[in-house]
Tab-separated table of C-alpha atoms in Angstrom:
chain	number	residue	atom	x	y	z
A	306	MET	CA	-79.002	-25.264	-39.170
A	307	LEU	CA	-75.682	-26.038	-37.498
A	308	SER	CA	-75.737	-28.097	-34.298
A	309	PRO	CA	-74.784	-26.461	-30.950
A	310	GLU	CA	-71.708	-28.737	-30.863
A	311	ARG	CA	-70.612	-27.459	-34.275
A	312	LEU	CA	-71.088	-23.813	-33.282
A	313	ALA	CA	-69.110	-24.262	-30.056
A	314	LEU	CA	-65.977	-25.642	-31.735
A	315	PRO	CA	-63.503	-23.984	-34.102
A	316	ASP	CA	-63.463	-25.472	-37.584
A	317	TYR	CA	-60.166	-27.321	-37.176
A	318	GLU	CA	-61.237	-28.891	-33.864
A	319	TYR	CA	-64.574	-30.027	-35.253
A	320	LEU	CA	-62.936	-31.583	-38.324
A	321	ALA	CA	-60.376	-33.337	-36.121
A	322	GLN	CA	-63.043	-34.625	-33.749
A	323	ARG	CA	-65.020	-36.080	-36.667
A	324	HIS	CA	-61.865	-37.507	-38.299
A	325	VAL	CA	-62.713	-35.861	-41.601
A	326	LEU	CA	-59.065	-35.946	-42.719
A	327	THR	CA	-59.005	-39.732	-42.235
A	328	TYR	CA	-61.926	-40.155	-44.613
A	329	MET	CA	-60.559	-37.648	-47.130
A	330	GLU	CA	-57.239	-39.500	-47.250
A	331	ASP	CA	-58.992	-42.845	-47.655
A	332	ALA	CA	-61.254	-41.473	-50.406
A	333	VAL	CA	-58.295	-40.041	-52.329
A	334	CYS	CA	-56.376	-43.332	-52.024
A	335	GLN	CA	-59.342	-45.252	-53.407
A	336	LEU	CA	-59.747	-42.671	-56.150
A	337	LEU	CA	-56.154	-43.176	-57.248
A	338	GLU	CA	-56.309	-46.964	-56.992
A	339	ASN	CA	-59.480	-47.195	-59.080
A	340	LYS	CA	-59.165	-44.149	-61.331
A	341	GLU	CA	-59.918	-46.093	-64.513
A	342	ASP	CA	-63.247	-47.370	-63.170
A	343	ILE	CA	-64.135	-44.041	-61.570
A	344	SER	CA	-63.435	-42.107	-64.767
A	345	GLN	CA	-66.472	-43.783	-66.345
A	346	TYR	CA	-68.954	-42.015	-64.066
A	347	GLY	CA	-67.077	-39.032	-62.647
A	348	ILE	CA	-65.174	-37.925	-59.558
A	349	ALA	CA	-68.106	-35.989	-58.106
A	350	ARG	CA	-70.287	-39.079	-58.064
A	351	PHE	CA	-67.467	-41.084	-56.492
A	352	PHE	CA	-67.106	-38.672	-53.568
A	353	THR	CA	-70.883	-38.533	-53.157
A	354	GLU	CA	-71.130	-42.312	-52.945
A	355	TYR	CA	-68.114	-42.572	-50.672
A	356	PHE	CA	-69.394	-40.143	-48.052
A	357	ASN	CA	-72.918	-41.524	-48.316
A	358	SER	CA	-71.486	-44.916	-47.409
A	359	VAL	CA	-69.611	-43.335	-44.479
A	360	CYS	CA	-72.857	-41.818	-43.205
A	361	GLN	CA	-74.705	-45.120	-43.648
A	362	GLY	CA	-71.928	-47.112	-41.960
A	363	THR	CA	-71.397	-49.497	-44.890
A	364	HIS	CA	-67.933	-48.125	-45.708
A	365	ILE	CA	-66.242	-50.573	-43.312
A	366	LEU	CA	-67.487	-53.761	-44.952
A	367	PHE	CA	-64.687	-56.040	-46.209
A	368	ARG	CA	-62.063	-53.430	-45.299
A	369	GLU	CA	-58.747	-54.040	-43.568
A	370	PHE	CA	-58.599	-53.996	-39.752
A	371	SER	CA	-56.433	-50.877	-39.622
A	372	PHE	CA	-59.261	-48.967	-41.276
A	373	ILE	CA	-62.201	-50.305	-39.293
A	374	GLN	CA	-60.519	-49.380	-36.019
A	375	ALA	CA	-59.234	-46.002	-37.261
A	376	THR	CA	-62.130	-43.893	-35.919
A	377	PRO	CA	-64.913	-44.256	-33.325
A	378	HIS	CA	-67.478	-44.031	-36.129
A	379	ASN	CA	-65.788	-46.891	-37.982
A	380	ARG	CA	-65.828	-49.041	-34.866
A	381	ALA	CA	-69.484	-48.330	-34.158
A	382	SER	CA	-70.330	-49.025	-37.810
A	383	PHE	CA	-68.514	-52.370	-37.671
A	384	LEU	CA	-70.348	-53.372	-34.496
A	385	ARG	CA	-73.670	-52.473	-36.083
A	386	ALA	CA	-72.809	-54.371	-39.270
A	387	PHE	CA	-71.781	-57.474	-37.312
A	388	TRP	CA	-75.042	-57.421	-35.377
A	389	ARG	CA	-77.225	-56.920	-38.445
A	390	CYS	CA	-75.432	-59.529	-40.536
A	391	PHE	CA	-75.405	-62.313	-37.954
A	392	ARG	CA	-78.292	-61.631	-35.579
A	393	THR	CA	-79.975	-64.753	-37.011
A	394	VAL	CA	-77.427	-66.719	-34.961
A	395	GLY	CA	-79.073	-65.379	-31.826
A	396	LYS	CA	-82.550	-65.516	-33.313
A	397	ASN	CA	-82.171	-69.241	-33.929
A	398	GLY	CA	-80.743	-69.799	-30.448
A	399	ASP	CA	-77.424	-71.111	-31.763
A	400	LEU	CA	-74.427	-71.271	-29.442
A	401	LEU	CA	-70.981	-70.844	-30.991
A	402	THR	CA	-67.373	-71.133	-29.857
A	403	MET	CA	-64.855	-68.317	-29.854
A	404	ARG	CA	-63.291	-69.650	-33.067
A	405	GLU	CA	-66.658	-69.700	-34.806
A	406	TYR	CA	-67.396	-66.113	-33.821
A	407	HIS	CA	-63.972	-65.167	-35.108
A	408	CYS	CA	-64.812	-66.734	-38.468
A	409	LEU	CA	-67.931	-64.560	-38.629
A	410	LEU	CA	-65.855	-61.462	-37.880
A	411	GLN	CA	-63.444	-62.402	-40.653
A	412	LEU	CA	-66.310	-62.534	-43.145
A	413	LEU	CA	-66.605	-58.761	-42.640
A	414	CYS	CA	-62.898	-58.052	-42.023
A	415	PRO	CA	-60.559	-60.731	-43.424
A	416	ASP	CA	-57.567	-59.742	-41.260
A	417	PHE	CA	-59.467	-59.255	-37.998
A	418	PRO	CA	-57.017	-60.234	-35.209
A	419	LEU	CA	-57.760	-63.385	-33.242
A	420	GLU	CA	-56.455	-61.808	-30.041
A	421	LEU	CA	-59.310	-59.298	-29.865
A	422	THR	CA	-61.857	-62.086	-30.286
A	423	GLN	CA	-60.151	-64.087	-27.542
A	424	LYS	CA	-60.260	-61.131	-25.151
A	425	ALA	CA	-63.957	-60.606	-25.825
A	426	ALA	CA	-64.648	-64.301	-25.243
A	427	ARG	CA	-62.745	-64.219	-21.974
A	428	ILE	CA	-65.151	-61.583	-20.651
A	429	VAL	CA	-67.994	-64.051	-21.196
A	430	LEU	CA	-66.283	-67.305	-20.263
A	431	MET	CA	-64.239	-66.152	-17.259
A	432	ASP	CA	-63.002	-69.417	-15.688
A	433	ASP	CA	-64.419	-71.654	-18.413
A	434	ALA	CA	-62.308	-73.067	-21.217
A	435	MET	CA	-62.001	-70.973	-24.378
A	436	ASP	CA	-63.725	-73.633	-26.475
A	437	CYS	CA	-66.979	-73.384	-24.521
A	438	LEU	CA	-70.149	-72.281	-26.291
A	439	MET	CA	-71.497	-68.723	-26.020
A	440	SER	CA	-74.793	-67.134	-26.934
A	441	PHE	CA	-74.794	-64.437	-29.582
A	442	SER	CA	-75.997	-61.703	-27.221
A	443	ASP	CA	-73.397	-62.486	-24.545
A	444	PHE	CA	-70.565	-62.451	-27.047
A	445	LEU	CA	-71.837	-59.382	-28.888
A	446	PHE	CA	-72.035	-57.097	-25.855
A	447	ALA	CA	-68.667	-58.302	-24.546
A	448	PHE	CA	-67.160	-57.800	-27.996
A	449	GLN	CA	-68.623	-54.295	-28.160
A	450	ILE	CA	-66.788	-53.233	-24.988
A	451	GLN	CA	-63.541	-54.940	-25.979
A	452	PHE	CA	-63.465	-53.665	-29.552
A	453	TYR	CA	-64.713	-50.102	-29.131
A	454	TYR	CA	-62.760	-49.329	-25.944
A	455	SER	CA	-59.701	-51.512	-26.617
A	456	GLU	CA	-57.037	-48.869	-25.834
A	457	PHE	CA	-58.901	-47.768	-22.705
A	458	LEU	CA	-59.152	-51.349	-21.448
A	459	GLU	CA	-55.448	-51.958	-21.969
A	460	SER	CA	-54.708	-48.973	-19.758
A	461	VAL	CA	-57.250	-50.219	-17.210
A	462	ALA	CA	-55.468	-53.593	-17.171
A	463	ALA	CA	-52.149	-51.854	-16.471
A	464	ILE	CA	-53.693	-49.816	-13.634
A	465	TYR	CA	-55.244	-52.945	-12.157
A	466	GLN	CA	-51.904	-54.752	-12.201
A	467	ASP	CA	-50.225	-51.812	-10.494
A	468	LEU	CA	-52.866	-51.756	-7.757
A	469	LEU	CA	-52.441	-55.493	-7.193
A	470	SER	CA	-48.678	-55.100	-6.833
A	471	GLY	CA	-48.902	-51.953	-4.700
A	472	LYS	CA	-47.373	-49.636	-7.291
A	473	ASN	CA	-48.478	-46.102	-8.051
A	474	PRO	CA	-50.817	-46.360	-11.062
A	475	ASN	CA	-50.457	-42.654	-11.868
A	476	THR	CA	-47.260	-43.478	-13.765
A	477	VAL	CA	-49.052	-45.715	-16.291
A	478	ILE	CA	-48.328	-44.816	-19.915
A	479	VAL	CA	-51.357	-44.918	-22.181
A	480	PRO	CA	-50.631	-47.496	-24.923
A	481	THR	CA	-51.135	-46.861	-28.629
A	482	SER	CA	-53.637	-48.847	-30.652
A	483	SER	CA	-50.871	-51.054	-32.019
A	484	SER	CA	-48.873	-51.711	-28.859
A	485	GLY	CA	-51.924	-52.084	-26.625
A	486	GLN	CA	-53.084	-55.278	-28.285
A	487	HIS	CA	-50.099	-57.237	-26.958
A	488	ARG	CA	-50.088	-56.080	-23.333
A	489	PRO	CA	-50.566	-59.051	-20.951
A	490	ARG	CA	-53.674	-58.982	-18.808
A	491	PRO	CA	-54.091	-60.133	-15.204
A	492	THR	CA	-54.786	-63.838	-14.999
A	493	LEU	CA	-57.960	-65.071	-13.392
A	494	GLY	CA	-55.973	-67.003	-10.803
A	495	GLU	CA	-54.242	-63.878	-9.528
A	496	ALA	CA	-57.474	-61.926	-9.414
A	497	SER	CA	-59.348	-64.632	-7.512
A	498	MET	CA	-56.510	-65.158	-5.037
A	499	LEU	CA	-56.360	-61.493	-4.066
A	500	GLU	CA	-60.130	-60.884	-4.414
A	501	GLY	CA	-59.508	-57.973	-6.714
A	502	VAL	CA	-58.773	-54.380	-5.733
A	503	GLU	CA	-60.542	-51.752	-3.680
A	504	ALA	CA	-63.268	-50.224	-5.847
A	505	SER	CA	-62.950	-46.659	-4.530
A	506	LEU	CA	-59.199	-46.498	-5.245
A	507	PHE	CA	-59.724	-48.127	-8.628
A	508	CYS	CA	-62.390	-45.523	-9.381
A	509	GLN	CA	-60.033	-42.630	-8.582
A	510	CYS	CA	-57.422	-44.008	-10.953
A	511	LEU	CA	-59.967	-44.488	-13.730
A	512	GLU	CA	-61.259	-40.947	-13.374
A	513	ASN	CA	-57.778	-39.674	-14.252
A	514	LEU	CA	-57.594	-42.177	-17.104
A	515	CYS	CA	-60.918	-41.011	-18.562
A	516	ASP	CA	-59.576	-37.464	-18.703
A	517	ARG	CA	-56.799	-38.678	-21.013
A	518	HIS	CA	-59.090	-40.866	-23.142
A	519	LYS	CA	-61.545	-38.177	-24.189
A	520	TYR	CA	-62.942	-40.027	-27.201
A	521	SER	CA	-62.366	-43.699	-26.384
A	522	CYS	CA	-63.688	-44.430	-22.918
A	523	PRO	CA	-67.126	-45.013	-21.410
A	524	PRO	CA	-68.785	-41.941	-19.827
A	525	PRO	CA	-66.932	-41.330	-16.532
A	526	ALA	CA	-70.213	-40.950	-14.623
A	527	LEU	CA	-71.287	-44.419	-15.721
A	528	VAL	CA	-67.901	-45.927	-14.861
A	529	LYS	CA	-68.246	-44.410	-11.402
A	530	GLU	CA	-71.750	-45.849	-11.132
A	531	VAL	CA	-70.447	-49.328	-11.939
A	532	LEU	CA	-67.719	-49.084	-9.301
A	533	SER	CA	-69.946	-47.550	-6.623
A	534	ASN	CA	-72.018	-50.732	-6.312
A	535	VAL	CA	-69.190	-52.879	-4.923
A	536	GLN	CA	-66.404	-52.618	-2.369
A	537	ARG	CA	-63.878	-54.766	-4.231
A	538	LEU	CA	-63.804	-56.161	-7.740
A	539	THR	CA	-61.613	-58.073	-10.151
A	540	PHE	CA	-60.512	-56.896	-13.567
A	541	TYR	CA	-62.824	-59.255	-15.438
A	542	GLY	CA	-65.630	-58.501	-13.030
A	543	PHE	CA	-65.282	-54.870	-14.076
A	544	LEU	CA	-65.393	-55.792	-17.777
A	545	VAL	CA	-68.491	-57.942	-17.270
A	546	ALA	CA	-70.213	-55.044	-15.490
A	547	LEU	CA	-69.349	-52.692	-18.375
A	548	SER	CA	-70.646	-55.118	-20.992
A	549	LYS	CA	-73.978	-55.531	-19.191
A	550	HIS	CA	-74.533	-51.862	-18.340
A	551	HIS	CA	-77.587	-50.489	-20.141
A	552	GLY	CA	-76.386	-46.868	-19.973
A	553	ILE	CA	-72.993	-47.615	-21.484
A	554	ASN	CA	-74.624	-49.439	-24.391
A	555	GLN	CA	-76.923	-46.478	-24.972
A	556	ALA	CA	-74.048	-43.983	-24.789
A	557	LEU	CA	-72.072	-45.929	-27.380
A	558	GLY	CA	-75.116	-46.047	-29.650
A	559	ALA	CA	-74.056	-48.902	-31.950
A	560	LEU	CA	-76.360	-51.674	-30.704
A	561	PRO	CA	-79.984	-51.794	-29.563
A	562	ASP	CA	-80.977	-52.803	-26.047
A	563	LYS	CA	-80.643	-56.501	-25.291
A	564	GLY	CA	-84.414	-56.981	-25.428
A	565	ASP	CA	-84.521	-55.614	-28.981
A	566	LEU	CA	-81.370	-57.340	-30.199
A	567	MET	CA	-83.154	-59.855	-32.404
A	568	HIS	CA	-85.547	-57.321	-33.923
A	569	ASP	CA	-84.717	-55.160	-36.931
A	570	PRO	CA	-87.995	-54.584	-38.827
A	571	ALA	CA	-86.428	-52.305	-41.442
A	572	LEU	CA	-83.785	-54.880	-42.345
A	573	ASP	CA	-86.303	-57.745	-42.313
A	574	GLU	CA	-88.542	-55.881	-44.728
A	575	GLU	CA	-85.624	-55.008	-46.987
A	576	LEU	CA	-84.382	-58.604	-47.033
A	577	GLU	CA	-87.837	-59.962	-47.828
A	578	ARG	CA	-88.120	-57.549	-50.731
A	579	LEU	CA	-84.710	-58.552	-52.081
A	580	LEU	CA	-85.308	-62.272	-51.644
A	581	ALA	CA	-88.587	-62.036	-53.517
A	582	GLN	CA	-86.642	-60.751	-56.524
A	583	ILE	CA	-84.230	-63.725	-56.607
A	584	PRO	CA	-85.808	-66.927	-58.005
A	585	GLY	CA	-85.001	-70.086	-56.046
A	586	LEU	CA	-83.274	-68.296	-53.156
A	587	VAL	CA	-86.203	-68.077	-50.743
A	588	ASN	CA	-86.332	-71.822	-50.131
A	589	SER	CA	-82.582	-72.083	-49.583
A	590	VAL	CA	-82.606	-69.208	-47.104
A	591	THR	CA	-85.433	-70.653	-45.043
A	592	ALA	CA	-83.940	-74.157	-45.153
A	593	GLY	CA	-81.516	-73.654	-42.261
A	594	PRO	CA	-79.670	-71.166	-40.054
A	595	GLU	CA	-76.488	-71.341	-42.125
A	596	ALA	CA	-78.231	-70.181	-45.257
A	597	SER	CA	-80.090	-67.450	-43.392
A	598	CYS	CA	-76.822	-65.554	-43.037
A	599	LEU	CA	-76.314	-65.340	-46.807
A	600	PRO	CA	-78.291	-62.166	-47.574
A	601	ALA	CA	-76.605	-60.365	-44.692
A	602	ARG	CA	-73.194	-61.031	-46.236
A	603	THR	CA	-74.251	-59.143	-49.347
A	604	PRO	CA	-76.037	-56.018	-48.061
A	605	PRO	CA	-77.593	-54.024	-50.911
A	606	ARG	CA	-75.736	-50.818	-50.112
A	607	VAL	CA	-72.277	-52.382	-50.240
A	608	GLY	CA	-72.185	-52.423	-54.016
A	609	SER	CA	-69.988	-49.635	-55.333
A	610	PRO	CA	-67.672	-49.445	-58.338
A	611	TRP	CA	-64.856	-47.992	-56.252
A	612	ARG	CA	-64.217	-51.130	-54.151
A	613	PRO	CA	-63.631	-53.808	-56.807
A	614	LEU	CA	-60.989	-55.687	-54.829
A	615	HIS	CA	-63.211	-56.182	-51.812
A	616	HIS	CA	-66.114	-57.294	-53.941
A	617	ALA	CA	-63.799	-59.883	-55.421
A	618	ARG	CA	-63.055	-61.182	-51.931
A	619	LYS	CA	-66.740	-61.448	-51.156
A	620	VAL	CA	-67.501	-63.320	-54.367
A	621	ASP	CA	-64.563	-65.671	-53.781
A	622	ALA	CA	-65.768	-66.425	-50.255
A	623	GLU	CA	-69.233	-67.256	-51.479
A	624	SER	CA	-67.954	-69.338	-54.412
A	625	ASP	CA	-65.778	-71.330	-52.016
A	626	GLY	CA	-68.829	-72.135	-49.934
A	627	SER	CA	-70.790	-73.259	-52.984
A	628	THR	CA	-67.928	-75.489	-54.096
A	629	GLU	CA	-67.872	-77.240	-50.737
A	630	GLU	CA	-71.608	-77.886	-50.949
A	631	THR	CA	-71.165	-79.312	-54.443
A	632	ASP	CA	-68.412	-81.639	-53.274
A	633	GLU	CA	-70.506	-82.882	-50.380
A	634	SER	CA	-73.420	-83.598	-52.656
A	635	GLU	CA	-71.215	-85.590	-55.010
A	636	THR	CA	-69.876	-87.762	-52.233
């Protein structure tokens, strides 16, 4: 049975909203790039596996950044993959720097831009230095807001700057995904000096902005709820409130609630089953927190004959790590 949403929209609007053309183009490109391998088991099976991986959210693993940010589903899938792969960092209570979190992101997306990681870290650290340690949960929820709503936040930063300088924010041009990454943000010194902007005026401007960002902004009602609790706020104070808002996390739907962040029974059971099948690996995985990340870097559903290049990257990354361990043992 078709969903009410599907029945209410014309075919072309529904396909555009779900970015079906994006996935069809990507599937065809992969088909052409790997036609010799795919010819061994058939085109029909290739498309079946491709769209199964899209539904499961594993299609973004080891892909280029331009692809993982191409659709809301891709972004949510990447957030979920990052959480599931590295939640042991939080489970073990480890604190990492911004650079270390960026290295983890690059394990899943080799060309992930440092600037996005820095912006997410700034939401957590505020006035602290960028090399300070952060908990996994704090970074993850800040990163979720920064990564999923990146274009929206760049426009919010422009509106905030206009309000600080007394300009009319209604003339702000919404940036594209490429240009928005390089827009300067208000510094913490400026925000603290002026004690932010009036929340009610800021809210009015963001309501108009949400109308333009139909598929890439938090629910307007929840944004209004955040702003209704204060009289004035700073830009980073607004981002912190978004990252900690339970309703916004639920609306995005990529991550569990903070209380359940370290629990994933289905994945734990699957990992235990896989580890039991690999002789000698169980002891190395339980030996320390670094090794505990290893199974997550090779999720069982990633394997597919139509991504040979990305599997090569993954194998190279793991072989590099084993070489370093060998060298250390020799010395």
